[in-house]
Coordinates of C-alpha atoms in Angstrom, one line a residue:
M1 CA -11.9 1.7 45.4
N2 CA -11.6 -0.1 42.1
N3 CA -8.8 -2.6 42.7
T4 CA -7.9 -3.0 39.0
I5 CA -6.8 -0.8 36.1
D6 CA -8.4 -3.1 33.5
N7 CA -10.8 -0.4 32.2
T8 CA -8.3 2.4 32.1
K9 CA -7.0 4.2 29.0
L10 CA -3.5 2.7 29.6
A11 CA -4.8 -0.9 29.7
G12 CA -6.8 -0.3 26.5
V13 CA -3.9 1.2 24.6
L14 CA -1.5 -1.6 25.6
K15 CA -4.1 -4.2 24.6
T16 CA -4.2 -2.9 21.0
L17 CA -0.4 -3.6 20.5
D18 CA 0.5 -6.6 18.4
K19 CA 3.7 -8.6 18.9
A20 CA 5.8 -6.2 16.8
G21 CA 4.2 -3.1 18.5
R22 CA 4.9 -4.5 22.0
L23 CA 8.6 -5.1 21.1
A24 CA 8.9 -1.6 19.6
A25 CA 7.3 0.0 22.6
K26 CA 9.7 -1.9 24.9
R27 CA 12.6 -0.5 23.0
F28 CA 11.1 2.9 23.2
L29 CA 10.8 2.7 27.0
E30 CA 14.4 1.4 27.2
S31 CA 15.7 4.5 25.5
P32 CA 17.0 7.0 28.0
Y33 CA 16.1 9.8 25.6
F34 CA 12.4 9.0 26.0
N35 CA 12.3 7.4 29.4
S36 CA 14.5 7.5 32.5
S37 CA 12.2 5.6 34.8
K38 CA 13.0 1.9 35.3
E39 CA 9.7 1.5 37.2
L40 CA 7.7 2.5 34.2
L41 CA 9.4 -0.2 32.1
V42 CA 8.7 -2.8 34.8
L43 CA 5.0 -1.7 35.0
Y44 CA 4.7 -1.9 31.1
K45 CA 6.1 -5.5 31.1
E46 CA 4.0 -6.7 33.9
I47 CA 0.7 -5.3 32.5
L48 CA 1.5 -7.0 29.2
R49 CA 2.3 -10.3 31.0
L50 CA -1.0 -10.2 32.9
Q51 CA -3.0 -9.3 29.8
E52 CA -1.6 -12.2 27.8
K53 CA -2.7 -14.5 30.6
N54 CA -6.1 -12.8 30.8
K55 CA -5.5 -12.0 34.5
P56 CA -6.8 -8.9 36.2
L57 CA -4.5 -5.9 36.4
D58 CA -4.6 -5.7 40.2
K59 CA -3.3 -2.3 41.5
V60 CA -1.6 -3.7 44.7
Y61 CA 0.0 -6.5 42.8
L62 CA 1.4 -4.1 40.2
W63 CA 2.6 -1.7 42.9
G64 CA 4.5 -4.6 44.5
K65 CA 6.3 -5.2 41.2
I66 CA 7.5 -1.7 40.7
V67 CA 8.0 -0.4 44.3
K68 CA 9.1 -3.4 46.3
G69 CA 8.7 -3.3 50.1
N70 CA 6.6 -0.1 50.3
T71 CA 3.0 0.1 51.4
Y72 CA 0.6 0.7 48.5
N73 CA 0.1 4.4 47.7
D74 CA -2.8 5.0 45.4
L75 CA -1.7 8.6 44.5
R76 CA 1.8 7.5 43.5
F77 CA 0.5 4.4 41.6
R78 CA -1.9 6.6 39.6
K79 CA 1.0 8.9 38.8
Y80 CA 3.0 5.9 37.5
C81 CA 0.1 4.9 35.3
S82 CA -0.4 8.4 34.0
D83 CA 3.2 8.8 33.1
L84 CA 3.3 5.4 31.3
S85 CA 0.1 6.4 29.5
K86 CA 1.7 9.6 28.2
L87 CA 4.8 7.7 27.1
M88 CA 2.6 5.3 25.1
E89 CA 0.9 8.2 23.4
R90 CA 4.3 9.6 22.6
F91 CA 5.4 6.2 21.3
L92 CA 2.4 5.9 19.0
A93 CA 2.9 9.5 17.7
Q94 CA 6.6 8.7 17.2
Q95 CA 5.7 5.6 15.2
A96 CA 3.4 7.6 12.9
F97 CA 6.1 10.2 12.5
E98 CA 8.7 7.7 11.5
E99 CA 6.3 6.2 8.9
D100 CA 5.9 9.6 7.3
E101 CA 9.2 10.5 5.6
V102 CA 7.9 13.7 4.1
Q103 CA 6.8 15.1 7.4
Q104 CA 10.2 14.2 8.8
K105 CA 11.9 16.4 6.1
V106 CA 9.4 19.2 6.8
F107 CA 10.2 19.3 10.5
L108 CA 13.9 18.9 9.8
L109 CA 13.9 21.9 7.5
K110 CA 11.9 23.9 10.0
K111 CA 14.4 23.1 12.7
I112 CA 17.4 24.1 10.5
S113 CA 15.7 27.4 9.6
Q114 CA 15.2 28.2 13.3
Q115 CA 18.8 27.8 14.2
E116 CA 21.1 30.8 14.3
Q117 CA 23.9 28.9 12.7
K118 CA 22.3 27.1 9.7
A119 CA 23.7 23.9 8.5
D120 CA 23.8 24.9 4.9
K121 CA 25.2 21.7 3.4
L122 CA 22.6 19.6 5.3
A123 CA 19.8 22.0 4.3
N124 CA 20.8 21.8 0.6
S125 CA 21.0 18.0 0.8
I126 CA 17.6 17.8 2.4
V127 CA 16.0 20.1 -0.2
T128 CA 17.5 18.1 -3.1
Y129 CA 16.4 14.8 -1.5
S130 CA 12.9 16.2 -0.8
D131 CA 12.5 17.3 -4.4
K132 CA 13.5 13.8 -5.6
M133 CA 11.2 12.2 -3.0
M134 CA 8.2 14.1 -4.2
E135 CA 9.0 13.3 -7.9
D136 CA 8.9 9.6 -6.9
Y137 CA 5.9 10.0 -4.6
P138 CA 3.4 7.3 -5.8
Y139 CA 0.2 9.2 -5.4
R140 CA -1.4 12.4 -6.8
D141 CA -4.2 12.6 -4.3
T142 CA -4.7 15.5 -1.9
S143 CA -1.8 14.3 0.4
Y144 CA 0.7 14.9 -2.4
Y145 CA -0.4 18.6 -2.8
L146 CA -0.4 19.0 1.0
Y147 CA 3.1 17.7 1.3
Q148 CA 4.3 19.9 -1.6
Y149 CA 2.7 22.9 0.1
L150 CA 4.4 22.1 3.4
L151 CA 7.8 21.6 1.7
Q152 CA 7.6 24.7 -0.3
K153 CA 6.6 26.7 2.8
S154 CA 9.7 25.1 4.5
Y155 CA 11.9 26.2 1.6
Y156 CA 10.6 29.7 1.9
E157 CA 11.4 29.9 5.6
L158 CA 14.8 28.2 5.1
E159 CA 15.8 30.8 2.5
N160 CA 14.4 33.6 4.8
F161 CA 12.6 35.1 1.7
S162 CA 10.5 37.3 3.9
T163 CA 13.6 39.5 4.4
K164 CA 14.8 39.3 0.8
R165 CA 12.4 41.6 -1.0
G166 CA 14.5 41.9 -4.2
V167 CA 14.7 38.1 -4.8
K168 CA 12.1 36.1 -6.6
S169 CA 10.7 33.6 -4.0
N170 CA 8.7 30.4 -4.4
I171 CA 5.5 32.1 -3.2
E172 CA 3.7 31.1 -6.4
E173 CA 4.5 27.4 -5.8
I174 CA 3.3 27.7 -2.2
S175 CA 0.0 29.3 -3.4
N176 CA -0.6 26.8 -6.2
Y177 CA 0.0 23.7 -4.1
L178 CA -2.2 25.2 -1.3
D179 CA -5.0 25.9 -3.8
W180 CA -4.8 22.4 -5.4
F181 CA -4.8 20.7 -1.9
Y182 CA -7.7 22.8 -0.6
L183 CA -9.8 22.5 -3.7
G184 CA -9.3 18.7 -4.0
E185 CA -9.8 18.0 -0.3
K186 CA -12.9 20.2 -0.2
L187 CA -14.4 18.4 -3.2
R188 CA -13.7 15.1 -1.5
L189 CA -15.4 16.2 1.7
I190 CA -18.4 17.4 -0.3
T191 CA -18.7 14.0 -1.9
E192 CA -18.4 12.3 1.4
A193 CA -21.1 14.5 3.0
E194 CA -23.4 13.9 0.0
S195 CA -22.9 10.2 0.1
R196 CA -23.7 10.0 3.8
K197 CA -26.7 12.2 3.3
Q198 CA -28.1 9.8 0.7
L199 CA -27.3 6.7 2.7
K200 CA -28.4 7.7 6.2
S201 CA -30.3 11.0 5.5
H202 CA -27.7 12.9 7.6
E203 CA -27.4 16.6 7.0
Y204 CA -24.0 18.4 6.9
K205 CA -23.5 22.1 6.9
L206 CA -20.3 22.7 4.8
S207 CA -19.1 26.1 4.0
F208 CA -18.4 27.4 0.4
V209 CA -20.0 24.3 -1.3
S210 CA -21.6 26.4 -4.1
E211 CA -18.5 28.5 -4.4
I212 CA -16.2 25.5 -4.7
S213 CA -18.4 23.9 -7.4
Y214 CA -18.5 27.2 -9.3
L215 CA -14.8 27.7 -9.2
T216 CA -14.1 24.2 -10.3
K217 CA -16.5 24.4 -13.2
K218 CA -15.2 27.8 -14.2
H219 CA -11.5 26.7 -14.2
F220 CA -12.1 23.1 -15.2
T221 CA -9.9 23.2 -18.3
D222 CA -7.1 24.7 -16.2
L223 CA -7.4 21.8 -13.8
E224 CA -6.8 19.0 -16.3
N225 CA -4.0 16.6 -15.2
L226 CA -5.1 17.2 -11.6
P227 CA -7.0 13.9 -11.2
H228 CA -7.9 14.4 -7.6
I229 CA -9.9 17.5 -8.5
E230 CA -11.4 16.1 -11.8
I231 CA -12.5 12.8 -10.3
Y232 CA -14.2 14.3 -7.1
Y233 CA -15.9 16.9 -9.2
Q234 CA -17.4 14.2 -11.4
I235 CA -18.5 12.3 -8.3
I236 CA -20.3 15.3 -7.1
Q237 CA -22.1 15.5 -10.5
I238 CA -23.4 11.9 -10.3
L239 CA -24.4 12.3 -6.7
S240 CA -26.3 15.6 -7.2
E241 CA -28.0 15.0 -10.6
T242 CA -30.8 12.5 -11.3
E243 CA -29.6 11.9 -14.9
A244 CA -25.9 12.0 -15.0
D245 CA -24.9 9.2 -17.4
D246 CA -22.4 11.5 -19.3
N247 CA -20.7 12.4 -16.0
Y248 CA -20.7 8.7 -15.0
Y249 CA -18.8 7.8 -18.2
K250 CA -16.4 10.6 -17.7
L251 CA -15.8 9.4 -14.2
K252 CA -15.3 5.8 -15.3
D253 CA -12.7 7.0 -17.8
L254 CA -10.9 9.2 -15.3
I255 CA -10.8 6.4 -12.7
A256 CA -9.5 3.8 -15.3
K257 CA -6.7 6.2 -16.2
N258 CA -5.8 7.5 -12.8
A259 CA -6.7 4.9 -10.1
H260 CA -3.0 4.1 -9.6
Y261 CA -2.4 7.7 -8.4
F262 CA -4.5 7.0 -5.3
P263 CA -3.9 4.7 -2.3
R264 CA -5.6 1.4 -2.9
D265 CA -8.4 1.8 -0.3
V266 CA -9.3 5.2 -1.6
A267 CA -9.3 4.0 -5.2
V268 CA -11.6 1.1 -4.4
D269 CA -13.8 2.5 -1.7
E270 CA -14.2 6.1 -2.7
L271 CA -13.6 6.3 -6.5
Y272 CA -14.8 2.9 -7.8
G273 CA -17.3 2.8 -4.9
A274 CA -19.0 6.0 -6.2
A275 CA -19.1 4.7 -9.8
Q276 CA -20.5 1.4 -8.6
N277 CA -23.2 3.0 -6.5
Y278 CA -24.3 5.0 -9.5
C279 CA -24.6 1.7 -11.5
V280 CA -26.6 0.1 -8.7
K281 CA -29.0 3.0 -8.6
K282 CA -29.6 2.8 -12.4
I283 CA -30.0 -1.0 -12.2
N284 CA -32.7 -0.6 -9.5
L285 CA -34.4 1.8 -12.0
G286 CA -34.5 -1.0 -14.5
E287 CA -31.6 0.0 -16.7
R288 CA -29.9 -3.3 -17.4
K289 CA -27.0 -1.9 -19.4
F290 CA -25.6 -0.7 -16.1
L291 CA -25.3 -4.3 -14.9
N292 CA -22.6 -4.6 -17.7
E293 CA -21.1 -1.4 -16.5
L294 CA -20.9 -2.7 -12.9
F295 CA -19.2 -5.8 -14.2
E296 CA -16.7 -3.7 -16.2
L297 CA -15.8 -1.7 -13.0
F298 CA -15.1 -4.9 -11.1
K299 CA -12.9 -6.2 -14.0
L300 CA -11.0 -2.9 -14.1
Q301 CA -10.1 -3.3 -10.5
I302 CA -8.8 -6.8 -11.2
Q303 CA -6.8 -5.6 -14.2
Q304 CA -5.3 -2.8 -12.1
N305 CA -4.4 -5.2 -9.3
I306 CA -6.2 -3.2 -6.6
L307 CA -8.9 -5.7 -5.7
L308 CA -6.9 -7.1 -2.8
S309 CA -6.1 -5.3 0.4
E310 CA -2.8 -6.6 1.9
G311 CA -3.4 -9.8 0.0
K312 CA -7.0 -10.3 1.2
L313 CA -10.3 -10.0 -0.4
S314 CA -13.5 -9.1 1.5
P315 CA -16.0 -12.0 1.4
W316 CA -18.7 -9.4 0.8
Y317 CA -16.9 -8.0 -2.2
F318 CA -16.2 -11.5 -3.5
R319 CA -19.9 -12.3 -3.4
N320 CA -21.0 -9.1 -5.0
I321 CA -18.7 -9.6 -8.0
I322 CA -20.0 -13.2 -8.4
V323 CA -23.7 -12.1 -8.2
V324 CA -23.1 -9.6 -11.0
A325 CA -21.2 -12.0 -13.2
L326 CA -23.8 -14.7 -12.8
R327 CA -26.7 -12.3 -13.7
L328 CA -24.8 -11.6 -16.9
G329 CA -24.4 -15.3 -17.6
E330 CA -20.6 -15.2 -17.2
Y331 CA -20.4 -18.7 -15.8
D332 CA -16.9 -19.7 -17.0
W333 CA -15.5 -16.4 -15.8
T334 CA -17.2 -16.9 -12.4
E335 CA -15.7 -20.3 -11.9
E336 CA -12.2 -19.0 -12.8
F337 CA -12.7 -16.1 -10.5
I338 CA -13.7 -18.3 -7.6
N339 CA -10.7 -20.6 -8.1
E340 CA -8.3 -17.8 -8.5
Y341 CA -9.4 -15.7 -5.6
K342 CA -10.6 -18.1 -3.0
S343 CA -7.2 -18.4 -1.4
H344 CA -7.3 -14.6 -0.8
L345 CA -10.4 -14.8 1.3
P346 CA -9.9 -14.5 5.1
E347 CA -9.3 -18.0 6.4
E348 CA -12.1 -17.8 8.9
H349 CA -14.7 -17.0 6.2
R350 CA -13.1 -19.0 3.3
D351 CA -15.1 -22.3 3.5
N352 CA -18.4 -20.6 3.9
A353 CA -17.8 -18.1 1.1
V354 CA -16.5 -20.7 -1.4
T355 CA -19.3 -23.3 -0.6
Y356 CA -22.1 -20.7 -0.9
N357 CA -20.8 -19.0 -4.1
L358 CA -20.2 -22.3 -5.8
A359 CA -23.7 -23.3 -5.0
Q360 CA -24.9 -20.0 -6.6
L361 CA -22.9 -20.8 -9.7
Y362 CA -24.3 -24.3 -9.9
F363 CA -27.9 -22.9 -9.5
Y364 CA -27.4 -20.6 -12.4
Q365 CA -26.0 -23.4 -14.5
K366 CA -29.0 -25.5 -13.5
K367 CA -26.8 -28.1 -11.9
Y368 CA -29.3 -28.5 -9.2
N369 CA -28.0 -31.8 -7.7
L370 CA -24.6 -30.1 -7.2
V371 CA -26.4 -27.2 -5.4
I372 CA -27.9 -29.7 -3.0
Q373 CA -24.5 -31.3 -2.4
Q374 CA -23.0 -28.0 -1.6
L375 CA -25.8 -26.7 0.8
Q376 CA -27.9 -29.6 2.1
F377 CA -25.9 -30.3 5.3
V378 CA -24.2 -26.9 5.8
E379 CA -25.2 -24.7 8.7
Y380 CA -23.4 -21.4 8.4
D381 CA -22.2 -19.3 11.4
D382 CA -22.9 -16.1 9.4
I383 CA -26.6 -15.2 9.3
S384 CA -26.5 -13.8 5.8
Y385 CA -25.0 -17.0 4.4
N386 CA -27.7 -19.0 6.2
L387 CA -30.5 -16.9 4.8
N388 CA -29.1 -16.9 1.3
S389 CA -28.3 -20.6 1.2
K390 CA -31.8 -21.5 2.4
T391 CA -33.2 -19.3 -0.3
I392 CA -31.2 -21.0 -3.0
L393 CA -32.1 -24.5 -1.6
M394 CA -35.8 -23.7 -1.7
A395 CA -35.6 -22.6 -5.3
T396 CA -33.5 -25.7 -6.1
Y397 CA -36.1 -28.1 -4.5
Y398 CA -38.8 -26.3 -6.6
E399 CA -36.8 -26.7 -9.8
L400 CA -36.3 -30.4 -9.1
D401 CA -40.0 -30.9 -8.1
E402 CA -38.9 -32.1 -4.7
I403 CA -42.1 -31.0 -3.1
E404 CA -41.8 -32.9 0.2
A405 CA -38.2 -31.6 0.8
L406 CA -39.4 -28.1 -0.1
Y407 CA -42.2 -28.2 2.4
S408 CA -39.8 -29.5 5.1
L409 CA -37.3 -26.8 4.3
T410 CA -39.9 -24.0 4.4
D411 CA -41.0 -25.3 7.9
T412 CA -37.4 -25.4 9.2
F413 CA -36.7 -22.0 7.6
R414 CA -39.7 -20.5 9.3
T415 CA -38.6 -21.9 12.7
Y416 CA -35.1 -20.4 12.1
L417 CA -36.6 -17.0 11.3
S418 CA -38.7 -17.2 14.4
R419 CA -35.7 -17.9 16.5
Q420 CA -33.8 -15.0 15.0
R421 CA -36.8 -12.8 15.8
K422 CA -36.7 -13.8 19.5
L423 CA -32.9 -13.3 19.7
K424 CA -33.3 -9.9 17.9
R425 CA -30.5 -10.8 15.6
L426 CA -32.4 -9.6 12.5
P427 CA -34.5 -6.5 11.9
P428 CA -38.3 -7.4 11.9
S429 CA -38.6 -6.0 8.4
K430 CA -35.9 -8.4 7.0
I431 CA -37.6 -11.4 8.7
E432 CA -40.9 -10.4 7.0
D433 CA -39.1 -10.2 3.6
Y434 CA -38.1 -13.9 3.9
L435 CA -41.4 -14.9 5.4
H436 CA -43.1 -13.4 2.4
L437 CA -40.9 -15.6 0.2
I438 CA -41.9 -18.7 2.1
R439 CA -45.6 -17.9 1.9
F440 CA -45.4 -17.2 -1.9
I441 CA -43.4 -20.4 -2.6
R442 CA -46.0 -22.5 -0.7
R443 CA -48.8 -20.9 -2.7
L444 CA -46.8 -21.4 -5.9
I445 CA -46.4 -25.2 -5.5
K446 CA -50.2 -25.6 -5.1
F447 CA -51.0 -24.3 -8.6
I448 CA -51.4 -26.4 -11.7
P449 CA -50.6 -25.1 -15.1
G450 CA -53.5 -23.2 -16.6
D451 CA -55.0 -21.8 -13.4
K452 CA -54.7 -18.3 -14.9
N453 CA -56.9 -16.5 -12.4
G454 CA -55.0 -17.9 -9.4
L455 CA -51.6 -17.3 -11.0
S456 CA -52.7 -13.7 -11.9
K457 CA -53.7 -13.1 -8.3
L458 CA -50.3 -14.5 -7.0
K459 CA -48.4 -12.4 -9.5
K460 CA -50.3 -9.3 -8.4
D461 CA -49.6 -10.1 -4.7
V462 CA -45.8 -10.6 -5.3
K463 CA -45.5 -7.3 -7.2
A464 CA -47.6 -5.5 -4.6
T465 CA -45.6 -6.8 -1.6
K466 CA -42.5 -4.7 -0.9
G467 CA -39.2 -6.3 -0.2
V468 CA -40.0 -9.9 -1.2
V469 CA -36.7 -11.9 -1.4
N470 CA -36.1 -13.5 -4.7
A471 CA -39.1 -11.8 -6.3
N472 CA -37.8 -12.0 -9.8
W473 CA -37.4 -15.8 -9.5
L474 CA -41.0 -16.1 -8.2
L475 CA -42.3 -14.0 -11.1
E476 CA -40.3 -16.1 -13.6
K477 CA -41.8 -19.3 -12.2
I478 CA -45.3 -17.9 -12.3
A479 CA -44.8 -16.9 -15.9
E480 CA -43.7 -20.5 -16.7
L481 CA -47.0 -21.8 -15.3
E482 CA -49.0 -19.3 -17.2
R483 CA -47.8 -20.6 -20.6

């Protein structure tokens, strides 16, 4: 018999609760409306106490706390755990319900409509309040149209329109909101499936894809001022067409005007994310003007104050913005951006992110001594920072003609990569990409200006080798030696 409940659903759920959640759950269990068992409250408190001390959730010990003086009964103890687990599920559902004011009104209207004696004054008050609430609803994404559909359906049931054949009902509103919800949500799911297909080559069988696209295109002018439909339709165009620049510019314009109608995460990840991915695809095809477009998309998010999520900025996003700005020569802008947003980085990643990105800035500014000051004695916990910082350091030593330091670094870097290979912390292909860089740098520093045949062979090898890290920099240095 397993003597603990550490790996049970109940223990897992309780472990996810933060301080506020634990207090709210305690109040929930103390309410006689939800729970009449004192034993379950004791069991809840004791499990939390043991979890906070990282002690095992011993069954016999817990039994002794809730049923004092009785011999352990496994069947009864499992029943206590099952009952508490169900109450925790109900608590989480109750929390979600209380956070969704619209759904509260929908269920309230439904309950009023089901009663034989309707509370007319209450119903009228709720209808008026719900209408005002939806006027003030901050978003115009699919959730808005779903809520409107549910509320309109509740009004229909409240008025008992099904029995009032001679009275004009709100069936038109019900139908319109349902159509606008369905069409927008379906388009959103199509874009999600297409994005995943392109990223991971996963296939999804969605119904009515061609029909939805046809209907949207046919009625597009009638769907103006419905940004959740317009935007996702344009995303589908840039995902499904090879040359879709016109659709990209339409999408960019729509997002710029309507991003505030969507929750922040949706606006950044889905809407701006789709536009950014299109720019990256075009940049990889050699169309440099889309580097400017990508930078514009980042700046739009800053202007619209949606870059931060709960006051925090992802270190990955922070770095991507800086890379694009540096490639465009926006050095002053980059420095201002680092200084303004570094305090918004998660504290555990802040030092690494700031140190590395400042080093990047100094490298582009050709302040090579400052690069070395930033990176020479830093060993990052994060593998990607380690790889990138060593890459920048190698290029810096080359620019300063510090050949001995460069040889030493290539040796230590190779050892580091070998260690990562043994620990299986990096894919073999990624390790090879960095090893190619090391090999080409060591070949590069052996050349003297004017060795055209050797340099031509090196250039050919760099171009022919797939995935070489910092390949553009290598080609630039080869070109300098060829002059």
